[in-house]
Tab-separated table of C-alpha atoms in Angstrom:
chain	number	residue	atom	x	y	z
A	40	MET	CA	16.751	9.529	1.294
A	41	SER	CA	15.515	12.228	-1.067
A	42	GLN	CA	11.855	13.178	-0.781
A	43	LYS	CA	11.035	11.568	-4.154
A	44	LYS	CA	13.086	8.396	-3.762
A	45	LEU	CA	10.168	6.009	-3.158
A	46	THR	CA	8.059	7.667	-5.847
A	47	GLN	CA	10.870	7.270	-8.355
A	48	LEU	CA	11.211	3.575	-7.513
A	49	LEU	CA	7.471	2.922	-7.512
A	50	TYR	CA	7.206	2.024	-11.180
A	51	ARG	CA	9.823	-0.694	-10.830
A	52	LEU	CA	7.494	-2.769	-8.652
A	53	PRO	CA	5.943	-5.844	-10.284
A	54	GLY	CA	2.415	-4.860	-9.239
A	55	ILE	CA	2.714	-1.487	-10.993
A	56	GLN	CA	4.212	-3.031	-14.104
A	57	ARG	CA	1.373	-5.559	-14.316
A	58	PHE	CA	-1.134	-2.744	-13.905
A	59	ILE	CA	0.377	-0.784	-16.794
A	60	MET	CA	0.438	-3.892	-18.989
A	61	ARG	CA	-3.284	-4.411	-18.325
A	62	LEU	CA	-3.991	-0.822	-19.343
A	63	ALA	CA	-2.067	-1.291	-22.584
A	64	ASP	CA	-3.866	-4.586	-23.227
A	65	ASP	CA	-7.256	-2.887	-22.807
A	66	LEU	CA	-6.372	-0.242	-25.360
A	67	GLY	CA	-4.925	-2.848	-27.706
A	68	GLU	CA	-8.214	-4.735	-27.569
A	69	ARG	CA	-10.036	-1.574	-28.704
A	70	ARG	CA	-11.566	-0.847	-25.333
A	71	ASN	CA	-11.860	2.737	-24.198
A	72	LEU	CA	-10.152	3.216	-20.872
A	73	LEU	CA	-10.913	5.164	-17.702
A	74	VAL	CA	-8.156	4.891	-15.085
A	75	LEU	CA	-8.909	6.144	-11.567
A	76	HIS	CA	-6.264	6.590	-8.905
A	77	PRO	CA	-5.754	8.180	-5.468
A	78	ASP	CA	-4.535	11.758	-5.552
A	79	TRP	CA	-1.005	10.963	-4.417
A	80	VAL	CA	-0.449	9.325	-7.807
A	81	ASP	CA	0.734	11.698	-10.545
A	82	SER	CA	-1.604	11.220	-13.541
A	83	GLU	CA	0.964	12.485	-16.025
A	84	GLU	CA	3.686	10.236	-14.639
A	85	LEU	CA	1.427	7.183	-14.894
A	86	LEU	CA	0.484	8.231	-18.421
A	87	SER	CA	4.142	8.582	-19.383
A	88	TYR	CA	4.865	4.962	-18.387
A	89	LEU	CA	1.757	3.779	-20.221
A	90	ARG	CA	2.787	5.801	-23.264
A	91	GLU	CA	6.186	4.066	-23.328
A	92	GLU	CA	4.480	0.683	-23.393
A	93	LEU	CA	2.108	1.792	-26.166
A	94	TRP	CA	5.017	3.109	-28.222
A	95	ARG	CA	6.662	-0.300	-27.952
A	96	ARG	CA	3.475	-1.728	-29.428
A	97	ASP	CA	3.586	0.789	-32.315
A	98	PHE	CA	0.373	2.641	-31.476
A	99	VAL	CA	-0.237	6.099	-32.908
A	100	MET	CA	-1.380	8.460	-30.132
A	101	TYR	CA	-2.731	11.969	-29.817
A	102	GLU	CA	-2.627	13.891	-26.537
A	103	ALA	CA	-5.554	16.244	-25.943
A	104	LEU	CA	-4.922	18.762	-23.149
A	105	LEU	CA	-8.356	19.393	-21.679
A	106	PRO	CA	-7.484	22.681	-19.893
A	107	GLU	CA	-6.643	24.143	-23.318
A	108	MET	CA	-9.944	23.099	-24.872
A	109	PRO	CA	-12.561	25.831	-25.497
A	110	GLU	CA	-15.229	25.853	-22.794
A	111	ASP	CA	-18.007	27.469	-24.834
A	112	CYS	CA	-18.788	24.327	-26.835
A	113	SER	CA	-19.418	20.622	-26.286
A	114	PRO	CA	-16.528	18.174	-25.802
A	115	ALA	CA	-17.261	16.624	-29.211
A	116	ILE	CA	-16.905	19.975	-30.974
A	117	ALA	CA	-13.853	20.969	-28.924
A	118	LEU	CA	-12.021	17.695	-29.552
A	119	GLY	CA	-13.056	17.602	-33.205
A	120	GLY	CA	-11.577	21.053	-33.654
A	121	ARG	CA	-8.274	19.979	-32.074
A	122	LEU	CA	-8.133	16.921	-34.311
A	123	GLY	CA	-8.864	18.967	-37.415
A	124	VAL	CA	-12.000	16.986	-38.180
A	125	ARG	CA	-14.091	18.329	-41.050
A	126	TRP	CA	-17.743	17.922	-40.187
A	127	PRO	CA	-20.152	17.388	-43.098
A	128	ALA	CA	-22.848	20.035	-43.045
A	129	SER	CA	-25.554	17.402	-42.726
A	130	LEU	CA	-23.942	15.680	-39.729
A	131	SER	CA	-24.691	16.731	-36.156
A	132	ARG	CA	-21.624	17.257	-34.018
A	133	THR	CA	-22.074	14.447	-31.483
A	134	PRO	CA	-19.664	11.954	-29.904
A	135	ALA	CA	-21.223	9.150	-31.960
A	136	ASN	CA	-20.531	10.967	-35.233
A	137	LEU	CA	-17.062	12.057	-34.158
A	138	VAL	CA	-16.114	8.410	-33.630
A	139	GLU	CA	-17.022	7.766	-37.279
A	140	LEU	CA	-14.917	10.674	-38.523
A	141	CYS	CA	-11.857	10.162	-36.284
A	142	THR	CA	-9.522	7.794	-38.147
A	143	ALA	CA	-6.106	9.462	-38.031
A	144	THR	CA	-4.890	7.989	-34.731
A	145	ASP	CA	-5.175	4.798	-32.691
A	146	ILE	CA	-5.507	6.349	-29.234
A	147	ILE	CA	-6.600	9.739	-27.933
A	148	GLN	CA	-5.302	10.545	-24.472
A	149	LEU	CA	-7.377	13.058	-22.521
A	150	VAL	CA	-5.119	14.868	-20.064
A	151	GLY	CA	-5.893	17.242	-17.187
A	152	LEU	CA	-9.470	16.362	-16.248
A	153	ASN	CA	-8.859	17.096	-12.564
A	154	THR	CA	-7.970	20.729	-13.318
A	155	LEU	CA	-11.404	21.470	-14.815
A	156	PRO	CA	-14.497	22.836	-13.053
A	157	THR	CA	-17.020	20.246	-11.897
A	158	ALA	CA	-19.463	20.784	-14.769
A	159	ARG	CA	-16.753	20.386	-17.411
A	160	ARG	CA	-15.421	17.244	-15.722
A	161	ARG	CA	-18.875	15.705	-15.849
A	162	ALA	CA	-19.239	16.657	-19.508
A	163	TRP	CA	-15.983	14.962	-20.493
A	164	VAL	CA	-16.776	11.761	-18.563
A	165	GLU	CA	-20.186	11.663	-20.248
A	166	PHE	CA	-18.457	12.220	-23.587
A	167	LEU	CA	-16.250	9.165	-22.927
A	168	LEU	CA	-19.294	7.025	-22.146
A	169	GLN	CA	-21.114	8.156	-25.292
A	170	TRP	CA	-17.986	7.627	-27.398
A	171	SER	CA	-17.665	4.002	-26.254
A	172	GLN	CA	-21.350	3.253	-26.882
A	173	ASN	CA	-20.893	3.724	-30.639
A	174	PHE	CA	-18.119	1.158	-31.046
A	175	GLN	CA	-20.224	-1.913	-31.687
A	176	LYS	CA	-21.559	-0.976	-35.131
A	177	ILE	CA	-18.121	0.202	-36.305
A	178	ILE	CA	-16.445	-3.033	-35.245
A	179	ASP	CA	-19.307	-5.113	-36.700
A	180	ARG	CA	-18.559	-3.738	-40.147
A	181	GLY	CA	-14.827	-4.400	-39.766
A	182	GLY	CA	-13.759	-0.923	-38.656
A	183	ARG	CA	-11.037	-0.033	-36.180
A	184	PRO	CA	-12.335	2.892	-34.127
A	185	THR	CA	-10.046	5.227	-32.189
A	186	VAL	CA	-10.045	4.514	-28.458
A	187	ILE	CA	-9.907	7.118	-25.715
A	188	CYS	CA	-7.731	6.874	-22.607
A	189	LEU	CA	-8.553	9.063	-19.603
A	190	ILE	CA	-6.391	8.914	-16.455
A	191	CYS	CA	-7.458	11.024	-13.481
A	192	PRO	CA	-7.767	11.074	-9.669
A	193	ALA	CA	-10.838	9.170	-8.522
A	194	TRP	CA	-12.238	12.218	-6.715
A	195	ALA	CA	-12.597	13.977	-10.096
A	196	VAL	CA	-15.397	11.538	-11.024
A	197	ASP	CA	-18.728	11.870	-9.210
A	198	MET	CA	-19.627	8.203	-9.655
A	199	VAL	CA	-17.534	5.390	-11.063
A	200	PRO	CA	-19.243	4.361	-14.318
A	201	ALA	CA	-20.071	0.730	-14.978
A	202	GLU	CA	-17.838	-1.199	-17.329
A	203	SER	CA	-19.190	-2.247	-20.715
A	204	LEU	CA	-17.968	-4.247	-23.683
A	205	TYR	CA	-15.989	-1.307	-25.036
A	206	LEU	CA	-15.271	0.591	-21.831
A	207	SER	CA	-12.763	-0.642	-19.273
A	208	VAL	CA	-12.631	1.028	-15.853
A	209	ARG	CA	-9.343	0.322	-14.095
A	210	LYS	CA	-8.715	1.375	-10.495
A	211	TRP	CA	-5.338	1.953	-8.869
A	212	TRP	CA	-6.403	-0.018	-5.844
A	213	GLY	CA	-4.187	-2.015	-3.499
A	214	ILE	CA	-1.022	-0.802	-5.248
A	215	PRO	CA	1.477	-1.246	-3.781
A	216	SER	CA	0.633	-4.101	-1.450
A	217	ALA	CA	2.135	-4.149	2.043
A	218	LEU	CA	4.712	-6.654	0.816
A	219	GLU	CA	5.619	-4.412	-2.113
A	220	MET	CA	5.900	-1.456	0.251
A	221	GLN	CA	8.515	-3.419	2.185
A	222	LEU	CA	10.285	-4.190	-1.075
A	223	LEU	CA	10.157	-0.515	-2.028
A	224	CYS	CA	11.824	0.437	1.257
A	225	ARG	CA	14.464	-2.226	0.662
A	226	MET	CA	15.139	-0.888	-2.835
A	227	ALA	CA	15.471	2.648	-1.468
A	228	GLU	CA	18.261	1.469	0.831
A	229	GLU	CA	20.244	-0.465	-1.746
A	230	ASP	CA	23.063	2.061	-1.290
A	231	GLY	CA	23.664	0.435	2.110
A	232	THR	CA	23.696	3.678	4.096
A	233	GLY	CA	21.366	2.303	6.786
A	234	SER	CA	22.004	-0.526	9.231
A	235	SER	CA	20.190	-3.801	8.666
A	236	PHE	CA	18.515	-3.393	12.063
A	237	ALA	CA	17.073	0.011	11.175
A	238	SER	CA	16.102	-1.178	7.711
A	239	GLY	CA	14.127	-4.153	8.974
A	240	TRP	CA	12.310	-2.013	11.535
A	241	ARG	CA	11.531	0.697	8.984
A	242	GLU	CA	10.230	-1.754	6.371
A	243	SER	CA	7.840	-3.381	8.826
A	244	VAL	CA	6.545	-0.182	10.420
A	245	ILE	CA	6.072	1.770	7.196
A	246	SER	CA	4.284	-1.070	5.391
A	247	SER	CA	1.846	-1.410	8.302
A	248	ILE	CA	1.297	2.294	8.999
A	249	ALA	CA	1.357	3.765	5.479
A	250	GLY	CA	-0.543	1.008	3.680
A	251	SER	CA	-0.339	1.842	-0.029
A	252	ASP	CA	0.207	5.591	0.487
A	253	ILE	CA	3.660	6.260	-0.959
A	254	GLN	CA	3.674	9.915	0.058
A	255	LEU	CA	2.981	8.938	3.659
A	256	ALA	CA	5.796	6.379	3.509
A	257	GLU	CA	8.183	9.114	2.366
A	258	TRP	CA	6.876	11.450	5.055
A	259	LEU	CA	7.501	8.892	7.826
A	260	TRP	CA	10.864	7.649	6.557
A	261	ASP	CA	12.939	8.997	9.460
A	262	ASP	CA	10.130	9.076	12.025
A	263	VAL	CA	9.494	5.395	12.739
A	264	PHE	CA	12.094	5.105	15.482
A	265	ASP	CA	10.851	7.619	18.057
A	266	GLY	CA	7.808	5.997	19.628
A	267	LEU	CA	4.057	6.269	19.386
A	268	ASP	CA	3.691	9.892	20.524
A	269	ASN	CA	6.028	11.185	17.835
A	270	LEU	CA	4.404	8.940	15.237
A	271	MET	CA	0.951	10.286	16.100
A	272	GLN	CA	2.172	13.864	15.731
A	273	ARG	CA	3.821	13.164	12.377
A	274	LEU	CA	0.681	11.485	11.087
A	275	LEU	CA	-1.380	14.456	12.194
A	276	ASN	CA	1.030	16.862	10.492
A	277	TYR	CA	0.794	14.852	7.299
A	278	ALA	CA	-3.005	15.074	7.312
A	279	LEU	CA	-3.041	18.817	7.960
A	280	GLU	CA	0.045	20.030	6.104
A	281	LYS	CA	0.732	17.611	3.268
A	282	ARG	CA	-2.786	16.487	2.399
A	283	GLU	CA	-4.676	19.458	3.829
A	284	TRP	CA	-7.351	17.192	5.271
A	285	SER	CA	-9.633	18.389	8.023
A	286	ASN	CA	-12.688	17.230	9.905
A	287	GLU	CA	-14.683	19.689	7.810
A	288	LEU	CA	-13.440	18.031	4.606
A	289	LEU	CA	-14.569	14.607	5.792
A	290	PHE	CA	-17.980	15.975	6.702
A	291	SER	CA	-18.210	17.717	3.318
A	292	LEU	CA	-17.814	14.424	1.493
A	293	GLU	CA	-21.375	13.560	2.574
A	294	GLU	CA	-20.221	10.088	3.525
A	295	TYR	CA	-19.299	10.762	7.132
A	296	PRO	CA	-21.872	8.355	8.648
A	297	ARG	CA	-20.453	5.419	6.713
A	298	PHE	CA	-16.931	6.689	7.240
A	299	GLY	CA	-17.618	6.530	10.960
A	300	ASN	CA	-18.770	2.937	10.592
A	301	TRP	CA	-15.563	2.077	8.759
A	302	LEU	CA	-13.593	3.614	11.609
A	303	GLU	CA	-15.343	1.234	13.973
A	304	ASN	CA	-15.120	-1.865	11.781
A	305	SER	CA	-13.072	-1.196	8.675
A	306	THR	CA	-12.442	-4.894	7.981
A	307	ALA	CA	-16.146	-5.340	7.216
A	308	ALA	CA	-16.022	-2.811	4.371
A	309	THR	CA	-15.501	-4.026	0.828
A	310	ASP	CA	-14.072	-2.779	-2.414
A	311	ASP	CA	-17.610	-2.101	-3.672
A	312	LEU	CA	-18.429	0.121	-0.693
A	313	CYS	CA	-15.494	2.412	-1.332
A	314	LEU	CA	-16.223	2.647	-5.052
A	315	GLN	CA	-19.712	3.960	-4.322
A	316	ASN	CA	-17.991	7.180	-3.284
A	317	PRO	CA	-14.691	7.634	-5.133
A	318	LYS	CA	-13.913	10.811	-3.197
A	319	LEU	CA	-12.820	8.912	-0.092
A	320	TRP	CA	-10.260	6.668	-1.732
A	321	GLY	CA	-9.533	9.263	-4.421
A	322	ARG	CA	-8.351	11.586	-1.642
A	323	GLY	CA	-6.350	8.738	-0.118
A	324	ILE	CA	-8.538	8.638	2.979
A	325	LEU	CA	-9.296	4.970	2.346
A	326	THR	CA	-6.580	2.503	1.399
A	327	TRP	CA	-6.584	-1.182	0.620
A	328	THR	CA	-3.898	-3.861	0.587
A	329	TRP	CA	-4.082	-7.612	0.126
A	330	GLU	CA	-2.554	-8.127	3.549
A	331	TYR	CA	-4.736	-5.787	5.626
A	332	GLY	CA	-7.856	-5.234	3.533
A	333	LEU	CA	-9.756	-1.951	3.481
A	334	GLU	CA	-8.504	0.546	6.045
A	335	VAL	CA	-8.784	4.197	6.915
A	336	ASN	CA	-5.519	6.013	6.205
A	337	SER	CA	-3.441	6.213	9.385
A	338	SER	CA	-3.222	10.001	9.085
A	339	ALA	CA	-7.012	10.256	8.960
A	340	LEU	CA	-7.117	8.144	12.111
A	341	ALA	CA	-4.654	10.528	13.754
A	342	LEU	CA	-6.877	13.439	12.709
A	343	PHE	CA	-9.688	11.782	14.661
A	344	GLY	CA	-7.415	11.060	17.626
A	345	ARG	CA	-7.705	7.291	17.158
A	346	ARG	CA	-4.550	6.437	19.073
A	347	GLU	CA	-5.602	2.826	19.738
A	348	GLU	CA	-5.846	2.014	16.031
A	349	ILE	CA	-2.435	3.535	15.319
A	350	GLN	CA	-0.977	1.557	18.221
A	351	HIS	CA	-2.509	-1.631	16.820
A	352	ARG	CA	-0.912	-1.018	13.420
A	353	LEU	CA	2.429	-0.381	15.094
A	354	TRP	CA	2.003	-3.576	17.125
A	355	ARG	CA	1.229	-5.740	14.086
A	356	ALA	CA	4.365	-4.398	12.392
A	357	GLN	CA	6.475	-5.321	15.415
A	358	ALA	CA	4.775	-8.690	15.835
A	359	SER	CA	5.316	-9.706	12.207
A	360	LEU	CA	8.963	-8.661	12.426
A	361	LEU	CA	9.868	-10.019	15.856
A	362	LEU	CA	7.720	-13.009	16.801
A	363	PRO	CA	9.228	-15.332	14.155
A	364	GLN	CA	12.729	-14.142	15.098
A	365	LEU	CA	12.081	-14.706	18.774
A	366	ASP	CA	10.738	-18.201	18.259
A	367	ASN	CA	13.707	-19.098	16.085
A	368	LEU	CA	15.996	-17.789	18.837
A	369	ARG	CA	14.160	-19.927	21.402
A	370	LEU	CA	14.632	-23.011	19.245
A	371	CYS	CA	18.341	-22.224	18.812
A	372	ILE	CA	18.825	-21.995	22.600
A	373	CYS	CA	17.006	-25.307	23.056
A	374	LYS	CA	19.248	-26.806	20.404
A	375	ARG	CA	22.340	-25.460	22.180
A	376	LEU	CA	21.294	-26.996	25.488
A	377	THR	CA	20.497	-30.272	23.760
A	378	GLN	CA	23.995	-30.351	22.247
A	379	ILE	CA	25.559	-29.733	25.647
A	380	CYS	CA	23.379	-31.923	27.890
A	381	GLY	CA	21.658	-34.371	25.552
A	382	PRO	CA	17.966	-34.541	24.550
A	383	GLU	CA	16.883	-35.333	28.121
A	384	TRP	CA	18.186	-32.019	29.474
A	385	PRO	CA	14.756	-30.603	30.429
A	386	ILE	CA	14.157	-33.572	32.734
A	387	ARG	CA	17.521	-33.063	34.437
A	388	PHE	CA	16.354	-29.609	35.524
A	389	PRO	CA	12.692	-30.117	36.525
A	390	LEU	CA	11.631	-26.513	37.053
A	391	PHE	CA	8.341	-26.672	35.171
A	392	ASP	CA	5.291	-24.692	36.200
A	393	SER	CA	2.926	-27.528	35.291
A	394	GLU	CA	2.850	-31.243	34.562
A	395	LYS	CA	1.659	-30.419	31.069
A	396	GLU	CA	4.886	-28.518	30.367
A	397	MET	CA	6.954	-31.407	31.771
A	398	ALA	CA	5.146	-33.957	29.610
A	399	ALA	CA	5.709	-31.847	26.518
A	400	ALA	CA	9.411	-31.429	27.340
A	401	LYS	CA	9.835	-35.210	27.805
A	402	GLU	CA	8.399	-35.736	24.355
A	403	ASN	CA	10.243	-32.858	22.689
A	404	PRO	CA	13.019	-30.790	24.332
A	405	TYR	CA	12.419	-28.035	21.780
A	406	SER	CA	9.001	-27.310	23.307
A	407	CYS	CA	10.504	-25.504	26.324
A	408	GLN	CA	9.327	-21.902	26.532
A	409	TRP	CA	11.115	-18.728	27.595
A	410	GLY	CA	10.137	-18.869	31.264
A	411	TYR	CA	11.576	-22.330	31.684
A	412	LEU	CA	14.731	-21.481	29.750
A	413	GLU	CA	15.346	-18.489	31.977
A	414	ALA	CA	14.817	-20.517	35.153
A	415	VAL	CA	17.108	-23.338	34.003
A	416	VAL	CA	19.977	-21.134	32.841
A	417	ALA	CA	19.740	-18.891	35.929
A	418	ASN	CA	19.598	-21.693	38.527
A	419	SER	CA	21.413	-24.771	37.196
A	420	VAL	CA	25.002	-25.112	38.398
A	421	SER	CA	25.921	-27.403	35.492
A	422	LEU	CA	24.937	-24.645	33.036
A	423	LYS	CA	27.147	-21.996	34.621
A	424	THR	CA	29.016	-21.423	31.344
A	425	GLU	CA	25.722	-20.849	29.492
A	426	ARG	CA	24.715	-18.228	32.044
A	427	THR	CA	26.173	-15.626	29.672
A	428	TYR	CA	22.987	-16.192	27.619
A	429	LEU	CA	20.833	-15.029	30.515
A	430	PRO	CA	20.572	-11.327	29.528
A	431	LEU	CA	19.565	-12.362	26.008
A	432	ILE	CA	16.968	-14.828	27.299
A	433	GLN	CA	15.508	-12.327	29.753
A	434	LEU	CA	15.264	-9.600	27.118
A	435	ALA	CA	13.754	-11.952	24.533
A	436	ARG	CA	11.222	-13.205	27.079
A	437	SER	CA	10.247	-9.666	28.045
A	438	ILE	CA	9.752	-8.583	24.413
A	439	ARG	CA	7.854	-11.735	23.532
A	440	ASN	CA	5.513	-11.294	26.516
A	441	ARG	CA	4.781	-7.684	25.612
A	442	LEU	CA	3.961	-8.558	22.007
A	443	ALA	CA	1.932	-11.602	23.041
A	444	HIS	CA	-0.232	-9.273	25.145
A	445	TYR	CA	-0.661	-6.760	22.290
A	446	ARG	CA	1.693	-4.204	23.769
A	447	ILE	CA	4.260	-2.387	21.663
A	448	ILE	CA	7.977	-2.060	22.331
A	449	GLY	CA	10.414	0.750	21.587
A	450	TYR	CA	13.018	0.743	18.850
A	451	SER	CA	15.678	0.813	21.579
A	452	ASN	CA	14.373	-2.549	22.855
A	453	TYR	CA	14.599	-4.007	19.364
A	454	LEU	CA	18.105	-2.620	18.885
A	455	GLN	CA	19.198	-4.045	22.233
A	456	LEU	CA	17.852	-7.464	21.260
A	457	CYS	CA	19.678	-7.397	17.917
A	458	ARG	CA	22.950	-6.495	19.613
A	459	GLU	CA	22.546	-9.239	22.214
A	460	ILE	CA	21.950	-11.756	19.430
A	461	GLN	CA	25.093	-10.494	17.665
A	462	LYS	CA	27.107	-11.065	20.862
A	463	HIS	CA	25.961	-14.708	20.949
A	464	SER	CA	25.736	-15.407	17.227
A	465	GLU	CA	27.248	-18.883	17.766
A	466	ILE	CA	23.895	-20.194	19.021
A	467	LEU	CA	22.280	-19.460	15.665
A	468	PHE	CA	24.491	-21.946	13.826
């Protein structure tokens, strides 16, 4: 897979498309728009997809490149000059007055905020707030004021401003979900170059480890098969090399005490907590998905040496992939024995560890668990032909027991299980 494959496919996901439609709807309703996103998202790429949607709706747009604006004057004067606005001599050059004079376009797109020095970034965000505050009186008299759209990484904004009637603040948050990340991996392998076994493993592991971080998913694409030690090293390399994170950076964000609390109990944190400091999620250090909630990026965990948390995320990927498959396999073996020996087969081979298990088997032969199945197939003379299933049963039992006790398995174990199932595919039908 090319390095940009997932990024190129990202905007085909339904969650992204809905997000862009909401942005276009906000602008169509004459609401100024501030869009904040983590820094792995390309602002200009997102803007290009939004622009396509706005063109379809016949909006007239003007793109203002902020790095090219003069720095020795206020944003109102700088933007007015770019727009060719002629200021009456009696009118002060303020955002409120510029709104009144700006009538030549529907939407002004401010581009490149994150490239500006801190003071200029603050000035332009304040300009956007002041611009939106003047909308009410224009709309009350039947006017159609020009709206401003500003898309930037969340870290470029000191504090996330509150929404108002004519200012919408949209956050790229929880996009993609863990389910969409799996779909994205599936889409990336539509060419069929990978085996279905590898694809299923990769989809589960990446969606659990990478969360909504597409760059991390690309980084780990070929590194999800080599065990926890290799995964930890790759996550650490991503933090240091790709994202250039460090312990010093986390301390410099002035949120380290709360960040430490999130490390200990990240499920207790909420969307509101992360928005109080946009630098953490703007840098991608915090992620959120519908499936797993608010979490610290796996690479940040690796930077802190939090091996147990990484192992847990690897375990939940394996559990979600394998436990349903294993239970279906168990039911298929019970069905096979029922077809051969009749529904009373568990009672014909009374090898139960407890009376409770025997009572359950009398009531329902499909309740028999892996330990009993292994004992029956291994020891019953009348099931000598079915003894060929024994390696599959033993392997499935071993994997199930490891996962049930929160222990991870290796990709080789998973591959061995898949191949054993293939050898005995008749039991699945």
